mmCIF file of C-alpha atoms in Angstrom:
data_model
loop_
_atom_site.group_PDB
_atom_site.id
_atom_site.type_symbol
_atom_site.label_atom_id
_atom_site.label_comp_id
_atom_site.label_asym_id
_atom_site.label_seq_id
_atom_site.Cartn_x
_atom_site.Cartn_y
_atom_site.Cartn_z
ATOM 1 C CA MET A 1 -23.491 -21.880 5.453
ATOM 2 C CA GLU A 2 -23.711 -19.444 1.396
ATOM 3 C CA LEU A 3 -21.567 -16.836 4.367
ATOM 4 C CA ALA A 4 -18.625 -20.002 5.634
ATOM 5 C CA ILE A 5 -18.504 -20.637 1.658
ATOM 6 C CA GLN A 6 -17.749 -16.680 0.677
ATOM 7 C CA ALA A 7 -15.410 -15.928 3.951
ATOM 8 C CA GLY A 8 -13.423 -18.821 2.868
ATOM 9 C CA ILE A 9 -13.500 -17.984 -0.873
ATOM 10 C CA PHE A 10 -12.375 -14.298 0.714
ATOM 11 C CA PHE A 11 -9.326 -15.730 2.129
ATOM 12 C CA VAL A 12 -8.419 -18.028 -0.113
ATOM 13 C CA ALA A 13 -8.321 -15.618 -2.897
ATOM 14 C CA ILE A 14 -6.580 -13.305 -0.641
ATOM 15 C CA ALA A 15 -4.012 -15.793 -0.133
ATOM 16 C CA ALA A 16 -4.007 -16.413 -4.056
ATOM 17 C CA LEU A 17 -3.597 -12.614 -4.679
ATOM 18 C CA LEU A 18 -0.640 -12.294 -2.790
ATOM 19 C CA TRP A 19 0.844 -15.837 -3.311
ATOM 20 C CA SER A 20 1.183 -14.614 -6.779
ATOM 21 C CA SER A 21 2.339 -10.615 -6.017
ATOM 22 C CA ASP A 22 5.340 -12.204 -4.547
ATOM 23 C CA ARG A 23 5.662 -14.273 -7.784
ATOM 24 C CA PHE A 24 5.241 -11.378 -10.177
ATOM 25 C CA VAL A 25 7.770 -8.856 -7.733
ATOM 26 C CA GLU A 26 10.783 -11.687 -7.771
ATOM 27 C CA SER A 27 10.568 -12.590 -11.197
ATOM 28 C CA ALA A 28 10.150 -8.923 -12.211
ATOM 29 C CA GLU A 29 13.327 -8.017 -9.953
ATOM 30 C CA ARG A 30 15.736 -10.138 -11.608
ATOM 31 C CA ILE A 31 14.470 -9.766 -14.917
ATOM 32 C CA GLY A 32 15.202 -6.529 -14.692
ATOM 33 C CA LEU A 33 19.037 -6.547 -13.020
ATOM 34 C CA SER A 34 19.486 -9.595 -15.291
ATOM 35 C CA LEU A 35 19.259 -6.628 -17.901
ATOM 36 C CA GLY A 36 21.787 -4.204 -16.186
ATOM 37 C CA ILE A 37 18.655 -2.908 -14.369
ATOM 38 C CA SER A 38 20.341 -1.208 -11.130
ATOM 39 C CA PRO A 39 18.863 -2.457 -7.517
ATOM 40 C CA PHE A 40 17.491 0.846 -6.524
ATOM 41 C CA ILE A 41 15.438 1.443 -9.469
ATOM 42 C CA ILE A 42 14.005 -1.638 -8.474
ATOM 43 C CA GLY A 43 13.640 -1.240 -5.537
ATOM 44 C CA VAL A 44 11.665 2.196 -5.990
ATOM 45 C CA THR A 45 9.776 0.819 -9.219
ATOM 46 C CA ILE A 46 9.188 -2.382 -8.854
ATOM 47 C CA VAL A 47 9.434 -3.953 -5.688
ATOM 48 C CA ALA A 48 7.439 -0.359 -4.186
ATOM 49 C CA PHE A 49 5.000 -0.889 -7.064
ATOM 50 C CA GLY A 50 4.485 -4.710 -6.106
ATOM 51 C CA THR A 51 3.974 -4.021 -2.764
ATOM 52 C CA SER A 52 0.463 -2.291 -3.384
ATOM 53 C CA LEU A 53 -0.045 -4.517 -6.661
ATOM 54 C CA PRO A 54 -2.800 -6.746 -4.196
ATOM 55 C CA GLU A 55 -4.399 -2.926 -3.644
ATOM 56 C CA LEU A 56 -3.871 -2.240 -7.355
ATOM 57 C CA ALA A 57 -5.190 -5.525 -8.958
ATOM 58 C CA THR A 58 -8.599 -4.918 -6.316
ATOM 59 C CA SER A 59 -9.369 -2.062 -6.843
ATOM 60 C CA ILE A 60 -9.504 -2.274 -10.660
ATOM 61 C CA VAL A 61 -12.257 -5.336 -10.407
ATOM 62 C CA SER A 62 -14.499 -2.966 -8.257
ATOM 63 C CA VAL A 63 -14.765 -0.627 -10.221
ATOM 64 C CA MET A 64 -14.810 -3.233 -13.449
ATOM 65 C CA GLU A 65 -17.531 -5.141 -11.533
ATOM 66 C CA GLY A 66 -19.628 -1.860 -10.456
ATOM 67 C CA ALA A 67 -18.158 -1.516 -6.528
ATOM 68 C CA SER A 68 -16.128 1.732 -7.080
ATOM 69 C CA GLN A 69 -17.050 2.411 -3.060
ATOM 70 C CA ILE A 70 -13.942 -0.100 -2.051
ATOM 71 C CA VAL A 71 -11.317 1.602 -3.481
ATOM 72 C CA VAL A 72 -10.974 4.786 -1.323
ATOM 73 C CA GLY A 73 -12.107 1.755 1.186
ATOM 74 C CA ASN A 74 -9.138 0.436 0.220
ATOM 75 C CA VAL A 75 -6.279 2.928 -0.333
ATOM 76 C CA VAL A 76 -7.339 5.062 2.786
ATOM 77 C CA GLY A 77 -7.513 1.364 4.548
ATOM 78 C CA SER A 78 -3.872 -0.049 3.527
ATOM 79 C CA ASN A 79 -2.498 3.389 4.678
ATOM 80 C CA ILE A 80 -3.442 4.162 7.814
ATOM 81 C CA THR A 81 -2.667 0.244 8.038
ATOM 82 C CA ASN A 82 0.917 0.485 6.481
ATOM 83 C CA ILE A 83 2.012 3.348 9.546
ATOM 84 C CA ALA A 84 -0.833 2.244 12.131
ATOM 85 C CA LEU A 85 -0.315 -1.553 12.337
ATOM 86 C CA VAL A 86 2.593 -1.367 9.993
ATOM 87 C CA LEU A 87 5.487 0.115 11.728
ATOM 88 C CA GLY A 88 3.242 0.385 15.292
ATOM 89 C CA LEU A 89 4.136 -3.461 15.547
ATOM 90 C CA THR A 90 7.957 -3.013 14.009
ATOM 91 C CA ALA A 91 8.959 0.290 16.502
ATOM 92 C CA VAL A 92 7.147 -2.571 19.648
ATOM 93 C CA VAL A 93 9.397 -5.456 18.427
ATOM 94 C CA VAL A 94 12.746 -3.980 17.887
ATOM 95 C CA LYS A 95 12.521 -1.218 21.183
ATOM 96 C CA ASN A 96 13.875 1.607 19.099
ATOM 97 C CA ILE A 97 13.689 2.392 14.770
ATOM 98 C CA ASP A 98 16.577 4.190 14.020
ATOM 99 C CA LEU A 99 16.872 6.062 10.626
ATOM 100 C CA GLU A 100 19.676 5.265 8.337
ATOM 101 C CA TYR A 101 18.648 8.437 6.358
ATOM 102 C CA ASN A 102 17.565 11.731 6.478
ATOM 103 C CA LEU A 103 13.071 11.346 5.946
ATOM 104 C CA TRP A 104 12.262 14.202 5.488
ATOM 105 C CA HIS A 105 14.600 15.238 2.197
ATOM 106 C CA ILE A 106 12.681 13.345 0.188
ATOM 107 C CA ASP A 107 10.033 10.653 1.274
ATOM 108 C CA ILE A 108 8.159 12.692 3.934
ATOM 109 C CA PRO A 109 7.069 16.034 1.724
ATOM 110 C CA PHE A 110 6.075 13.342 -0.979
ATOM 111 C CA LEU A 111 3.810 11.480 2.002
ATOM 112 C CA TRP A 112 2.370 14.199 3.176
ATOM 113 C CA GLY A 113 1.625 16.118 -0.615
ATOM 114 C CA SER A 114 0.544 12.853 -1.412
ATOM 115 C CA ALA A 115 -1.420 12.321 1.114
ATOM 116 C CA PHE A 116 -3.458 16.133 1.658
ATOM 117 C CA LEU A 117 -3.944 16.145 -2.287
ATOM 118 C CA LEU A 118 -6.015 12.883 -1.881
ATOM 119 C CA TYR A 119 -8.605 14.295 0.554
ATOM 120 C CA PHE A 120 -8.747 17.900 -1.359
ATOM 121 C CA SER A 121 -9.416 16.242 -4.942
ATOM 122 C CA VAL A 122 -11.911 13.359 -3.177
ATOM 123 C CA MET A 123 -13.761 15.798 -0.476
ATOM 124 C CA ASP A 124 -16.210 16.850 -2.881
ATOM 125 C CA GLY A 125 -17.208 12.767 -3.431
ATOM 126 C CA ASP A 126 -16.021 12.435 -6.323
ATOM 127 C CA LEU A 127 -11.925 12.224 -8.091
ATOM 128 C CA SER A 128 -12.313 14.066 -11.104
ATOM 129 C CA LEU A 129 -10.081 12.804 -14.473
ATOM 130 C CA PHE A 130 -8.288 16.074 -13.919
ATOM 131 C CA GLU A 131 -7.253 15.071 -10.903
ATOM 132 C CA SER A 132 -6.070 11.458 -11.575
ATOM 133 C CA ALA A 133 -3.776 13.332 -14.384
ATOM 134 C CA LEU A 134 -2.359 15.046 -11.457
ATOM 135 C CA PHE A 135 -2.247 11.872 -9.794
ATOM 136 C CA MET A 136 -0.368 10.211 -12.394
ATOM 137 C CA GLY A 137 2.011 13.194 -12.441
ATOM 138 C CA GLY A 138 2.645 13.779 -8.693
ATOM 139 C CA ILE A 139 4.456 9.485 -9.588
ATOM 140 C CA VAL A 140 6.153 10.270 -11.742
ATOM 141 C CA ILE A 141 7.547 12.962 -10.131
ATOM 142 C CA PHE A 142 8.585 11.465 -7.244
ATOM 143 C CA LEU A 143 9.901 8.020 -9.359
ATOM 144 C CA ALA A 144 11.818 10.667 -11.198
ATOM 145 C CA TYR A 145 13.592 12.005 -8.488
ATOM 146 C CA SER A 146 14.142 9.026 -6.490
ATOM 147 C CA LEU A 147 15.840 7.203 -9.448
ATOM 148 C CA LYS A 148 18.096 10.966 -9.804
ATOM 149 C CA ASP A 149 21.595 9.774 -11.700
ATOM 150 C CA GLN A 150 21.700 5.701 -10.715
ATOM 151 C CA GLU A 151 24.459 3.537 -11.484
ATOM 152 C CA LYS A 152 23.251 0.199 -13.875
ATOM 153 C CA PRO A 153 25.457 -2.795 -11.818
ATOM 154 C CA ASP A 154 28.296 -4.382 -13.778
ATOM 155 C CA LYS A 155 27.868 -7.118 -16.550
ATOM 156 C CA GLU A 156 29.501 -9.646 -13.615
ATOM 157 C CA ASP A 157 26.964 -8.570 -11.524
ATOM 158 C CA ARG A 158 24.598 -9.821 -13.289
ATOM 159 C CA PRO A 159 21.898 -12.620 -12.076
ATOM 160 C CA HIS A 160 20.496 -14.436 -15.190
ATOM 161 C CA ALA A 161 16.967 -14.385 -15.577
ATOM 162 C CA GLY A 162 15.979 -17.540 -17.872
ATOM 163 C CA THR A 163 12.841 -18.409 -18.742
ATOM 164 C CA LYS A 164 11.351 -19.680 -15.546
ATOM 165 C CA ASP A 165 11.330 -16.481 -14.831
ATOM 166 C CA TYR A 166 9.245 -14.878 -17.035
ATOM 167 C CA LEU A 167 6.884 -17.880 -16.749
ATOM 168 C CA LEU A 168 6.320 -16.741 -13.832
ATOM 169 C CA LEU A 169 5.893 -12.875 -14.336
ATOM 170 C CA LEU A 170 3.019 -13.960 -16.941
ATOM 171 C CA LEU A 171 2.013 -16.887 -14.032
ATOM 172 C CA GLY A 172 1.932 -14.421 -10.813
ATOM 173 C CA GLY A 173 0.413 -11.654 -13.187
ATOM 174 C CA ALA A 174 -2.653 -13.738 -14.822
ATOM 175 C CA VAL A 175 -3.461 -15.316 -10.952
ATOM 176 C CA VAL A 176 -3.362 -11.487 -9.455
ATOM 177 C CA SER A 177 -5.895 -10.815 -11.760
ATOM 178 C CA ILE A 178 -8.165 -13.882 -10.966
ATOM 179 C CA SER A 179 -7.930 -13.022 -7.942
ATOM 180 C CA ALA A 180 -9.109 -10.436 -7.767
ATOM 181 C CA THR A 181 -12.112 -11.236 -9.709
ATOM 182 C CA TYR A 182 -12.416 -13.776 -6.270
ATOM 183 C CA VAL A 183 -11.436 -11.402 -3.491
ATOM 184 C CA ILE A 184 -13.853 -8.316 -5.151
ATOM 185 C CA ASP A 185 -17.133 -10.753 -5.505
ATOM 186 C CA ALA A 186 -16.529 -12.608 -2.098
ATOM 187 C CA ILE A 187 -16.936 -8.712 -0.755
ATOM 188 C CA THR A 188 -19.840 -8.281 -2.934
ATOM 189 C CA ASN A 189 -20.979 -11.377 -1.661
ATOM 190 C CA ILE A 190 -20.599 -10.831 2.295
ATOM 191 C CA SER A 191 -22.113 -7.427 2.207
ATOM 192 C CA LEU A 192 -24.739 -8.308 1.331
ATOM 193 C CA LEU A 193 -25.116 -11.371 3.083
ATOM 194 C CA LEU A 194 -23.858 -8.921 6.374
ATOM 195 C CA ASN A 195 -25.755 -5.495 5.007
ATOM 196 C CA ILE A 196 -22.642 -4.477 5.537
ATOM 197 C CA ALA A 197 -21.381 -1.265 3.197
ATOM 198 C CA PRO A 198 -18.546 -2.728 0.786
ATOM 199 C CA SER A 199 -16.269 0.272 1.650
ATOM 200 C CA VAL A 200 -16.461 -0.478 5.224
ATOM 201 C CA ILE A 201 -15.610 -4.508 4.358
ATOM 202 C CA ALA A 202 -12.755 -2.910 2.137
ATOM 203 C CA LEU A 203 -11.114 -0.149 5.105
ATOM 204 C CA SER A 204 -10.641 -3.639 7.207
ATOM 205 C CA ALA A 205 -10.425 -6.979 5.702
ATOM 206 C CA VAL A 206 -9.292 -5.749 2.673
ATOM 207 C CA ALA A 207 -7.268 -3.300 3.697
ATOM 208 C CA VAL A 208 -5.565 -5.353 6.872
ATOM 209 C CA GLY A 209 -5.066 -8.783 3.551
ATOM 210 C CA THR A 210 -3.846 -6.516 0.303
ATOM 211 C CA SER A 211 -1.440 -4.955 3.864
ATOM 212 C CA LEU A 212 0.098 -7.912 4.463
ATOM 213 C CA PRO A 213 3.130 -7.762 2.045
ATOM 214 C CA GLU A 214 4.542 -4.875 4.182
ATOM 215 C CA VAL A 215 3.344 -6.731 7.703
ATOM 216 C CA ALA A 216 5.800 -9.279 5.869
ATOM 217 C CA VAL A 217 8.265 -7.359 4.527
ATOM 218 C CA SER A 218 8.779 -4.824 7.871
ATOM 219 C CA LEU A 219 9.109 -8.010 10.924
ATOM 220 C CA ALA A 220 11.882 -9.749 8.396
ATOM 221 C CA ALA A 221 13.995 -6.583 8.537
ATOM 222 C CA ALA A 222 13.528 -5.395 11.643
ATOM 223 C CA ARG A 223 14.682 -9.137 12.709
ATOM 224 C CA LYS A 224 17.417 -8.487 10.069
ATOM 225 C CA GLY A 225 18.646 -4.848 12.307
ATOM 226 C CA LYS A 226 17.022 -3.715 9.117
ATOM 227 C CA ALA A 227 14.210 -2.027 10.872
ATOM 228 C CA SER A 228 14.153 1.539 8.758
ATOM 229 C CA ILE A 229 14.035 -0.911 5.714
ATOM 230 C CA ALA A 230 10.348 -1.224 7.484
ATOM 231 C CA VAL A 231 9.409 3.361 7.382
ATOM 232 C CA GLY A 232 10.580 3.257 4.033
ATOM 233 C CA ASN A 233 8.565 -0.133 3.006
ATOM 234 C CA ALA A 234 4.901 2.082 4.518
ATOM 235 C CA LEU A 235 5.829 5.139 2.757
ATOM 236 C CA GLY A 236 6.824 3.871 -1.161
ATOM 237 C CA SER A 237 4.190 2.149 -0.731
ATOM 238 C CA ASN A 238 1.269 4.580 0.785
ATOM 239 C CA ILE A 239 2.612 6.966 -1.886
ATOM 240 C CA PHE A 240 2.300 4.516 -4.068
ATOM 241 C CA ASN A 241 -1.941 3.977 -2.848
ATOM 242 C CA THR A 242 -2.677 6.949 -2.904
ATOM 243 C CA PHE A 243 -0.809 8.066 -6.390
ATOM 244 C CA ILE A 244 -1.138 4.656 -8.641
ATOM 245 C CA VAL A 245 -3.686 3.135 -6.987
ATOM 246 C CA MET A 246 -6.832 6.027 -6.749
ATOM 247 C CA ALA A 247 -5.615 7.098 -10.548
ATOM 248 C CA ILE A 248 -5.533 4.143 -12.539
ATOM 249 C CA PRO A 249 -9.005 2.774 -11.126
ATOM 250 C CA ARG A 250 -10.755 6.829 -11.756
ATOM 251 C CA LEU A 251 -9.059 5.922 -16.228
ATOM 252 C CA ILE A 252 -11.797 2.750 -16.105
ATOM 253 C CA GLY A 253 -14.707 4.533 -14.831
ATOM 254 C CA PRO A 254 -16.011 6.811 -12.352
ATOM 255 C CA LEU A 255 -15.736 6.255 -8.185
ATOM 256 C CA THR A 256 -18.029 6.413 -5.555
ATOM 257 C CA ILE A 257 -16.510 7.901 -2.686
ATOM 258 C CA PRO A 258 -17.949 7.019 0.617
ATOM 259 C CA GLN A 259 -19.192 10.057 2.878
ATOM 260 C CA SER A 260 -17.620 7.887 5.827
ATOM 261 C CA ILE A 261 -14.264 7.373 4.218
ATOM 262 C CA ILE A 262 -14.517 11.716 4.007
ATOM 263 C CA ASP A 263 -15.824 12.277 7.696
ATOM 264 C CA VAL A 264 -13.609 9.877 9.312
ATOM 265 C CA TYR A 265 -11.048 7.464 8.051
ATOM 266 C CA LEU A 266 -9.306 10.482 5.482
ATOM 267 C CA PRO A 267 -9.066 12.719 8.655
ATOM 268 C CA LEU A 268 -7.440 9.933 10.282
ATOM 269 C CA MET A 269 -4.894 8.674 7.719
ATOM 270 C CA ILE A 270 -3.664 13.298 7.173
ATOM 271 C CA VAL A 271 -3.370 12.793 11.441
ATOM 272 C CA MET A 272 -1.658 9.523 11.005
ATOM 273 C CA THR A 273 0.765 10.539 7.998
ATOM 274 C CA VAL A 274 1.473 13.545 10.141
ATOM 275 C CA LEU A 275 1.989 11.832 13.196
ATOM 276 C CA LEU A 276 4.362 10.075 11.097
ATOM 277 C CA GLY A 277 6.312 12.905 10.274
ATOM 278 C CA VAL A 278 6.465 14.301 13.716
ATOM 279 C CA MET A 279 8.146 11.608 15.197
ATOM 280 C CA SER A 280 10.699 10.755 12.801
ATOM 281 C CA ASN A 281 12.006 14.043 12.032
ATOM 282 C CA ASN A 282 14.809 13.488 14.767
ATOM 283 C CA ARG A 283 15.101 9.865 13.094
ATOM 284 C CA LYS A 284 14.387 7.876 15.533
ATOM 285 C CA ILE A 285 10.704 6.258 16.121
ATOM 286 C CA THR A 286 10.816 4.150 19.308
ATOM 287 C CA ARG A 287 9.096 1.666 21.154
ATOM 288 C CA TRP A 288 6.341 3.822 23.228
ATOM 289 C CA GLU A 289 5.987 6.092 19.731
ATOM 290 C CA GLY A 290 5.182 2.272 18.803
ATOM 291 C CA TYR A 291 2.607 2.289 21.136
ATOM 292 C CA VAL A 292 1.106 5.262 19.848
ATOM 293 C CA LEU A 293 0.606 4.731 16.613
ATOM 294 C CA LEU A 294 -1.311 0.800 18.070
ATOM 295 C CA LEU A 295 -3.713 2.904 19.808
ATOM 296 C CA PHE A 296 -4.780 4.952 17.107
ATOM 297 C CA TYR A 297 -5.191 1.630 15.062
ATOM 298 C CA ALA A 298 -7.240 0.304 18.178
ATOM 299 C CA TRP A 299 -9.593 3.110 17.736
ATOM 300 C CA TYR A 300 -9.326 3.119 13.480
ATOM 301 C CA PHE A 301 -10.941 -0.693 13.909
ATOM 302 C CA SER A 302 -13.654 -0.177 16.725
ATOM 303 C CA ALA A 303 -14.465 2.866 14.919
ATOM 304 C CA ILE A 304 -14.632 -0.132 11.880
ATOM 305 C CA ILE A 305 -16.717 -2.438 14.255
ATOM 306 C CA GLN A 306 -19.596 -0.161 15.397
ATOM 307 C CA GLU A 307 -20.128 1.683 11.353
ATOM 308 C CA ALA A 308 -20.507 -2.624 10.631
ATOM 309 C CA GLY A 309 -22.593 -2.908 13.897
#
């Protein structure tokens, strides 16, 4: 009975976390546009950050509550899920993802760089404050390059942000914080009841739950004939996850890096990252390549189940 209650709390808290993240992003986007910030800048900052907000919130709370091993599991699990599950499903649904731009100009190099930097930073079982500062520097460089030479929209094109938008921004931020706390509490209790490491739950349930915004955005974009948006969304989210979701919690306290993640799941994340770069080299991801990505995700999930057992 206790397990059912904790599972119920977990799913309700995840739902509240996703809802509040959406409200936060929507209101922040409208406020930003009303202040004259260009849609592109909004996209690569507020929206990209917003899709990583659930991972960031749960990671910060996990460090504050002494369950810091959840952080790296959350990041690695979400990054694998974004590539293998989100892009795999999208490619299968739309048959072929035709990329409108060359990912090798900036996105893939930064994605590879963030993945390899994460691996070499935590392979000793620790993430130092200096390495955390490097991660923060990485996201600054990525944003600076992405935002270069962007023009502000004309005043007549700006939406009006009212009191409701500011209230939703505050409400969304508050609910994100509260729901993240309940997510981590439920994970801790479930792991104790089932005698499963919290990092395993982070790699599976939390990774899938916090990646739901990416799944929703990607499939919606695919149905509208804009499947390339799904790729940009997944890449941007993974870069933010690695640089921001690892760095900010480390500033709050030390992170525990489980050995199983260093030995198995982090190398898998590297493989998926490299594979995505290879697949996108011809500016197309085919349905068959999507099936390959889903095969990797099936193996990943089976490995988690074996570890839990």
